[in-house]
Amino acid sequence: MLGFAYKRLLETEFKQDVDFRDSGNTIYYKNNKTWVFSQADSCDSCHLEDILMLPNAAYMSAVYLQQQQKLSKVASKILDLLLLLLGESPLRAVTQGGVSFESYPDPLITLMNSNLTTLLLTILGLPDTLPNIPAMGYFPLYNHTCDEDYVIKTGKDNTD
C-alpha cells in the first residue's frame, strides 16, 4: 500500500455524547474520528479503486483450522468443497478502499455470519464458537467510530 495516504482531518473529528458531570467539574465524551483518503498526498496513479492482490485471510484461516482441528477425511473434503463453491482462494483481488477502511465482501465471512453456520458446524463436528468478524479489511468500518471514552477535568473547581 505504499503511495496511498490517509489523513485524519481535525474538522471531521467531533465530540459525541458530551455530558457534564460532578457539578460541571468533569466532562465525559467520546471522540468520533474519520479518516479520509488524500489524493493530493498519494502518488499520481494511486486511487481508492485500484485493485490489489492480497493474501486471503478468510481462506488461510479456514485452511489453518482444517489442519489444527484434525478433521476427518469426510469433514475435510466438505470444507474443501465449500471453499471451492464459495470461490475462496489463497489470493483475493480487492480495492484499496475496501482493504483499508471501507471493508470488502468475502463469501466465507458472509457464510460464517449466516444462520446456516450453526448447522454446518454441527455437521462438521467443529467447535460452536467462531470469531466475530463482521467485515473484512485492515480497519474495516472504522470510520466514524470512537476510539475510547474520555473523562477530563473542566478546571471549573480550580480558581487559582
mmCIF file of N, CA and C in Angstrom, residues 10-98:
data_model
loop_
_atom_site.group_PDB
_atom_site.id
_atom_site.type_symbol
_atom_site.label_atom_id
_atom_site.label_comp_id
_atom_site.label_asym_id
_atom_site.label_seq_id
_atom_site.Cartn_x
_atom_site.Cartn_y
_atom_site.Cartn_z
ATOM 1 N N LEU A 10 -8.934 17.247 11.259
ATOM 2 C CA LEU A 10 -9.483 17.711 12.528
ATOM 3 C C LEU A 10 -10.917 18.179 12.393
ATOM 4 N N GLU A 11 -11.272 18.784 11.257
ATOM 5 C CA GLU A 11 -12.636 19.265 11.114
ATOM 6 C C GLU A 11 -13.652 18.129 11.013
ATOM 7 N N THR A 12 -13.188 16.897 10.777
ATOM 8 C CA THR A 12 -14.116 15.779 10.737
ATOM 9 C C THR A 12 -14.147 15.019 12.060
ATOM 10 N N GLU A 13 -13.322 15.455 12.988
ATOM 11 C CA GLU A 13 -13.311 14.834 14.316
ATOM 12 C C GLU A 13 -14.272 15.629 15.198
ATOM 13 N N PHE A 14 -15.182 14.931 15.852
ATOM 14 C CA PHE A 14 -16.122 15.656 16.697
ATOM 15 C C PHE A 14 -16.387 14.897 17.988
ATOM 16 N N LYS A 15 -16.770 15.653 18.993
ATOM 17 C CA LYS A 15 -17.089 15.085 20.303
ATOM 18 C C LYS A 15 -18.523 14.564 20.267
ATOM 19 N N GLN A 16 -18.708 13.402 20.839
ATOM 20 C CA GLN A 16 -20.003 12.739 20.814
ATOM 21 C C GLN A 16 -20.408 12.374 22.238
ATOM 22 N N ASP A 17 -21.696 12.394 22.531
ATOM 23 C CA ASP A 17 -22.236 12.032 23.852
ATOM 24 C C ASP A 17 -21.624 12.882 24.962
ATOM 25 N N VAL A 18 -21.522 14.180 24.732
ATOM 26 C CA VAL A 18 -20.941 15.095 25.720
ATOM 27 C C VAL A 18 -21.862 15.174 26.935
ATOM 28 N N ASP A 19 -21.277 15.012 28.131
ATOM 29 C CA ASP A 19 -22.061 15.026 29.369
ATOM 30 C C ASP A 19 -21.222 15.665 30.480
ATOM 31 N N PHE A 20 -21.681 16.811 30.991
ATOM 32 C CA PHE A 20 -21.007 17.448 32.125
ATOM 33 C C PHE A 20 -21.419 16.713 33.392
ATOM 34 N N ARG A 21 -20.434 16.423 34.246
ATOM 35 C CA ARG A 21 -20.683 15.657 35.470
ATOM 36 C C ARG A 21 -20.049 16.361 36.661
ATOM 37 N N ASP A 22 -20.373 15.858 37.838
ATOM 38 C CA ASP A 22 -19.758 16.350 39.076
ATOM 39 C C ASP A 22 -19.899 17.873 39.173
ATOM 40 N N SER A 23 -21.139 18.340 39.023
ATOM 41 C CA SER A 23 -21.455 19.781 39.098
ATOM 42 C C SER A 23 -20.641 20.601 38.097
ATOM 43 N N GLY A 24 -20.354 20.024 36.945
ATOM 44 C CA GLY A 24 -19.622 20.738 35.905
ATOM 45 C C GLY A 24 -18.114 20.691 36.056
ATOM 46 N N ASN A 25 -17.609 19.925 37.019
ATOM 47 C CA ASN A 25 -16.161 19.843 37.233
ATOM 48 C C ASN A 25 -15.476 18.855 36.283
ATOM 49 N N THR A 26 -16.228 17.918 35.742
ATOM 50 C CA THR A 26 -15.683 16.974 34.764
ATOM 51 C C THR A 26 -16.628 16.908 33.569
ATOM 52 N N ILE A 27 -16.066 16.480 32.474
ATOM 53 C CA ILE A 27 -16.857 16.304 31.258
ATOM 54 C C ILE A 27 -16.528 14.939 30.665
ATOM 55 N N TYR A 28 -17.570 14.231 30.277
ATOM 56 C CA TYR A 28 -17.438 12.926 29.633
ATOM 57 C C TYR A 28 -17.758 13.115 28.146
ATOM 58 N N TYR A 29 -16.985 12.467 27.262
ATOM 59 C CA TYR A 29 -17.308 12.492 25.833
ATOM 60 C C TYR A 29 -16.597 11.352 25.112
ATOM 61 N N LYS A 30 -17.070 11.094 23.913
ATOM 62 C CA LYS A 30 -16.415 10.159 23.000
ATOM 63 C C LYS A 30 -15.870 10.978 21.848
ATOM 64 N N ASN A 31 -14.736 10.571 21.320
ATOM 65 C CA ASN A 31 -14.080 11.279 20.230
ATOM 66 C C ASN A 31 -14.312 10.516 18.927
ATOM 67 N N ASN A 32 -15.223 10.988 18.101
ATOM 68 C CA ASN A 32 -15.568 10.328 16.850
ATOM 69 C C ASN A 32 -14.605 10.793 15.758
ATOM 70 N N LYS A 33 -13.930 9.838 15.119
ATOM 71 C CA LYS A 33 -12.888 10.166 14.140
ATOM 72 C C LYS A 33 -13.250 9.646 12.750
ATOM 73 N N THR A 34 -12.779 10.372 11.765
ATOM 74 C CA THR A 34 -12.973 9.974 10.377
ATOM 75 C C THR A 34 -11.650 10.077 9.635
ATOM 76 N N TRP A 35 -11.320 9.035 8.898
ATOM 77 C CA TRP A 35 -10.122 9.031 8.065
ATOM 78 C C TRP A 35 -10.557 9.248 6.625
ATOM 79 N N VAL A 36 -9.843 10.120 5.924
ATOM 80 C CA VAL A 36 -10.201 10.488 4.560
ATOM 81 C C VAL A 36 -9.004 10.234 3.649
ATOM 82 N N PHE A 37 -9.248 9.582 2.525
ATOM 83 C CA PHE A 37 -8.188 9.352 1.545
ATOM 84 C C PHE A 37 -7.733 10.690 0.989
ATOM 85 N N SER A 38 -6.441 10.894 0.923
ATOM 86 C CA SER A 38 -5.877 12.142 0.413
ATOM 87 C C SER A 38 -5.201 11.881 -0.927
ATOM 88 N N GLN A 39 -5.898 12.195 -2.002
ATOM 89 C CA GLN A 39 -5.322 12.020 -3.334
ATOM 90 C C GLN A 39 -4.113 12.931 -3.522
ATOM 91 N N ALA A 40 -4.165 14.131 -2.945
ATOM 92 C CA ALA A 40 -3.070 15.099 -3.090
ATOM 93 C C ALA A 40 -1.771 14.588 -2.479
ATOM 94 N N ASP A 41 -1.856 13.821 -1.395
ATOM 95 C CA ASP A 41 -0.660 13.315 -0.722
ATOM 96 C C ASP A 41 -0.268 11.914 -1.186
ATOM 97 N N SER A 42 -1.047 11.331 -2.085
ATOM 98 C CA SER A 42 -0.762 9.999 -2.613
ATOM 99 C C SER A 42 -0.061 10.124 -3.960
ATOM 100 N N CYS A 43 0.469 9.026 -4.436
ATOM 101 C CA CYS A 43 1.114 9.053 -5.753
ATOM 102 C C CYS A 43 0.065 9.356 -6.827
ATOM 103 N N ASP A 44 0.501 9.865 -7.958
ATOM 104 C CA ASP A 44 -0.422 10.281 -9.018
ATOM 105 C C ASP A 44 -1.300 9.137 -9.514
ATOM 106 N N SER A 45 -0.774 7.921 -9.503
ATOM 107 C CA SER A 45 -1.535 6.783 -10.021
ATOM 108 C C SER A 45 -2.221 5.974 -8.920
ATOM 109 N N CYS A 46 -2.235 6.474 -7.692
ATOM 110 C CA CYS A 46 -2.862 5.770 -6.564
ATOM 111 C C CYS A 46 -4.303 6.244 -6.396
ATOM 112 N N HIS A 47 -5.243 5.305 -6.501
ATOM 113 C CA HIS A 47 -6.662 5.625 -6.375
ATOM 114 C C HIS A 47 -7.334 4.583 -5.489
ATOM 115 N N LEU A 48 -8.418 4.966 -4.839
ATOM 116 C CA LEU A 48 -9.140 4.032 -3.972
ATOM 117 C C LEU A 48 -9.684 2.835 -4.744
ATOM 118 N N GLU A 49 -9.934 3.006 -6.030
ATOM 119 C CA GLU A 49 -10.489 1.927 -6.847
ATOM 120 C C GLU A 49 -9.418 0.965 -7.354
ATOM 121 N N ASP A 50 -8.143 1.239 -7.088
ATOM 122 C CA ASP A 50 -7.061 0.360 -7.532
ATOM 123 C C ASP A 50 -7.260 -1.041 -6.967
ATOM 124 N N ILE A 51 -7.034 -2.041 -7.802
ATOM 125 C CA ILE A 51 -7.181 -3.438 -7.391
ATOM 126 C C ILE A 51 -5.839 -3.946 -6.874
ATOM 127 N N LEU A 52 -5.859 -4.525 -5.688
ATOM 128 C CA LEU A 52 -4.670 -5.115 -5.075
ATOM 129 C C LEU A 52 -4.881 -6.620 -4.939
ATOM 130 N N MET A 53 -3.833 -7.397 -5.154
ATOM 131 C CA MET A 53 -3.887 -8.838 -4.900
ATOM 132 C C MET A 53 -3.257 -9.071 -3.533
ATOM 133 N N LEU A 54 -4.072 -9.568 -2.608
ATOM 134 C CA LEU A 54 -3.620 -9.753 -1.230
ATOM 135 C C LEU A 54 -3.867 -11.179 -0.766
ATOM 136 N N PRO A 55 -3.121 -11.638 0.237
ATOM 137 C CA PRO A 55 -3.445 -12.934 0.834
ATOM 138 C C PRO A 55 -4.875 -12.910 1.362
ATOM 139 N N ASN A 56 -5.596 -13.986 1.124
ATOM 140 C CA ASN A 56 -6.988 -14.097 1.542
ATOM 141 C C ASN A 56 -7.025 -14.628 2.977
ATOM 142 N N ALA A 57 -7.216 -13.738 3.926
ATOM 143 C CA ALA A 57 -7.178 -14.109 5.348
ATOM 144 C C ALA A 57 -8.259 -15.123 5.702
ATOM 145 N N ALA A 58 -9.430 -15.013 5.116
ATOM 146 C CA ALA A 58 -10.511 -15.956 5.413
ATOM 147 C C ALA A 58 -10.138 -17.359 4.937
ATOM 148 N N TYR A 59 -9.620 -17.461 3.741
ATOM 149 C CA TYR A 59 -9.199 -18.751 3.198
ATOM 150 C C TYR A 59 -8.070 -19.352 4.035
ATOM 151 N N MET A 60 -7.062 -18.526 4.332
ATOM 152 C CA MET A 60 -5.922 -19.001 5.125
ATOM 153 C C MET A 60 -6.374 -19.490 6.501
ATOM 154 N N SER A 61 -7.322 -18.799 7.096
ATOM 155 C CA SER A 61 -7.838 -19.202 8.409
ATOM 156 C C SER A 61 -8.567 -20.533 8.324
ATOM 157 N N ALA A 62 -9.338 -20.733 7.260
ATOM 158 C CA ALA A 62 -10.059 -21.997 7.092
ATOM 159 C C ALA A 62 -9.087 -23.155 6.899
ATOM 160 N N VAL A 63 -8.045 -22.949 6.116
ATOM 161 C CA VAL A 63 -7.038 -23.995 5.898
ATOM 162 C C VAL A 63 -6.301 -24.299 7.204
ATOM 163 N N TYR A 64 -5.965 -23.263 7.951
ATOM 164 C CA TYR A 64 -5.303 -23.456 9.246
ATOM 165 C C TYR A 64 -6.209 -24.246 10.191
ATOM 166 N N LEU A 65 -7.485 -23.874 10.242
ATOM 167 C CA LEU A 65 -8.453 -24.586 11.081
ATOM 168 C C LEU A 65 -8.529 -26.049 10.669
ATOM 169 N N GLN A 66 -8.543 -26.285 9.375
ATOM 170 C CA GLN A 66 -8.615 -27.644 8.847
ATOM 171 C C GLN A 66 -7.424 -28.475 9.330
ATOM 172 N N GLN A 67 -6.256 -27.887 9.354
ATOM 173 C CA GLN A 67 -5.057 -28.602 9.791
ATOM 174 C C GLN A 67 -5.018 -28.782 11.304
ATOM 175 N N GLN A 68 -5.384 -27.757 12.047
ATOM 176 C CA GLN A 68 -5.281 -27.791 13.505
ATOM 177 C C GLN A 68 -6.354 -28.656 14.162
ATOM 178 N N GLN A 69 -7.537 -28.704 13.586
ATOM 179 C CA GLN A 69 -8.643 -29.459 14.185
ATOM 180 C C GLN A 69 -8.574 -30.949 13.871
ATOM 181 N N LYS A 70 -7.662 -31.330 12.985
ATOM 182 C CA LYS A 70 -7.524 -32.740 12.594
ATOM 183 C C LYS A 70 -8.890 -33.311 12.202
ATOM 184 N N LEU A 71 -9.502 -32.679 11.208
ATOM 185 C CA LEU A 71 -10.820 -33.085 10.737
ATOM 186 C C LEU A 71 -10.773 -34.476 10.115
ATOM 187 N N SER A 72 -11.905 -35.153 10.168
ATOM 188 C CA SER A 72 -12.000 -36.436 9.480
ATOM 189 C C SER A 72 -11.872 -36.184 7.978
ATOM 190 N N LYS A 73 -11.606 -37.254 7.227
ATOM 191 C CA LYS A 73 -11.461 -37.085 5.778
ATOM 192 C C LYS A 73 -12.742 -36.541 5.155
ATOM 193 N N VAL A 74 -13.877 -36.997 5.638
ATOM 194 C CA VAL A 74 -15.162 -36.527 5.102
ATOM 195 C C VAL A 74 -15.347 -35.040 5.414
ATOM 196 N N ALA A 75 -15.107 -34.655 6.658
ATOM 197 C CA ALA A 75 -15.262 -33.249 7.044
ATOM 198 C C ALA A 75 -14.276 -32.366 6.284
ATOM 199 N N SER A 76 -13.070 -32.871 6.093
ATOM 200 C CA SER A 76 -12.058 -32.116 5.362
ATOM 201 C C SER A 76 -12.476 -31.917 3.905
ATOM 202 N N LYS A 77 -13.016 -32.966 3.290
ATOM 203 C CA LYS A 77 -13.484 -32.861 1.900
ATOM 204 C C LYS A 77 -14.673 -31.902 1.800
ATOM 205 N N ILE A 78 -15.555 -31.921 2.780
ATOM 206 C CA ILE A 78 -16.694 -30.999 2.783
ATOM 207 C C ILE A 78 -16.207 -29.560 2.870
ATOM 208 N N LEU A 79 -15.225 -29.317 3.730
ATOM 209 C CA LEU A 79 -14.675 -27.962 3.846
ATOM 210 C C LEU A 79 -13.983 -27.551 2.546
ATOM 211 N N ASP A 80 -13.233 -28.471 1.929
ATOM 212 C CA ASP A 80 -12.592 -28.178 0.643
ATOM 213 C C ASP A 80 -13.637 -27.812 -0.412
ATOM 214 N N LEU A 81 -14.709 -28.589 -0.474
ATOM 215 C CA LEU A 81 -15.772 -28.335 -1.439
ATOM 216 C C LEU A 81 -16.451 -26.995 -1.159
ATOM 217 N N LEU A 82 -16.681 -26.717 0.103
ATOM 218 C CA LEU A 82 -17.306 -25.452 0.495
ATOM 219 C C LEU A 82 -16.444 -24.265 0.062
ATOM 220 N N LEU A 83 -15.146 -24.342 0.317
ATOM 221 C CA LEU A 83 -14.241 -23.264 -0.091
ATOM 222 C C LEU A 83 -14.238 -23.102 -1.608
ATOM 223 N N LEU A 84 -14.272 -24.213 -2.320
ATOM 224 C CA LEU A 84 -14.301 -24.171 -3.780
ATOM 225 C C LEU A 84 -15.601 -23.532 -4.274
ATOM 226 N N LEU A 85 -16.735 -23.959 -3.718
ATOM 227 C CA LEU A 85 -18.034 -23.410 -4.126
ATOM 228 C C LEU A 85 -18.166 -21.925 -3.809
ATOM 229 N N LEU A 86 -17.542 -21.494 -2.725
ATOM 230 C CA LEU A 86 -17.598 -20.080 -2.345
ATOM 231 C C LEU A 86 -16.629 -19.221 -3.155
ATOM 232 N N GLY A 87 -15.764 -19.872 -3.925
ATOM 233 C CA GLY A 87 -14.802 -19.121 -4.730
ATOM 234 C C GLY A 87 -13.608 -18.628 -3.938
ATOM 235 N N GLU A 88 -13.358 -19.242 -2.795
ATOM 236 C CA GLU A 88 -12.216 -18.836 -1.973
ATOM 237 C C GLU A 88 -10.926 -19.373 -2.586
ATOM 238 N N SER A 89 -9.863 -18.596 -2.460
ATOM 239 C CA SER A 89 -8.549 -18.993 -2.959
ATOM 240 C C SER A 89 -7.488 -18.306 -2.108
ATOM 241 N N PRO A 90 -6.230 -18.718 -2.227
ATOM 242 C CA PRO A 90 -5.180 -18.126 -1.387
ATOM 243 C C PRO A 90 -5.007 -16.620 -1.574
ATOM 244 N N LEU A 91 -5.322 -16.107 -2.753
ATOM 245 C CA LEU A 91 -5.211 -14.669 -3.008
ATOM 246 C C LEU A 91 -6.581 -14.107 -3.351
ATOM 247 N N ARG A 92 -6.795 -12.843 -3.000
ATOM 248 C CA ARG A 92 -8.068 -12.181 -3.289
ATOM 249 C C ARG A 92 -7.777 -10.804 -3.876
ATOM 250 N N ALA A 93 -8.506 -10.472 -4.929
ATOM 251 C CA ALA A 93 -8.408 -9.142 -5.538
ATOM 252 C C ALA A 93 -9.404 -8.223 -4.832
ATOM 253 N N VAL A 94 -8.890 -7.169 -4.225
ATOM 254 C CA VAL A 94 -9.746 -6.207 -3.515
ATOM 255 C C VAL A 94 -9.295 -4.792 -3.863
ATOM 256 N N THR A 95 -10.198 -3.849 -3.699
ATOM 257 C CA THR A 95 -9.826 -2.459 -3.954
ATOM 258 C C THR A 95 -9.050 -1.910 -2.767
ATOM 259 N N GLN A 96 -8.243 -0.896 -3.030
ATOM 260 C CA GLN A 96 -7.505 -0.233 -1.952
ATOM 261 C C GLN A 96 -8.478 0.314 -0.916
ATOM 262 N N GLY A 97 -9.550 0.925 -1.369
ATOM 263 C CA GLY A 97 -10.544 1.455 -0.437
ATOM 264 C C GLY A 97 -11.168 0.357 0.402
ATOM 265 N N GLY A 98 -11.446 -0.789 -0.221
ATOM 266 C CA GLY A 98 -12.052 -1.899 0.506
ATOM 267 C C GLY A 98 -11.143 -2.487 1.558
#
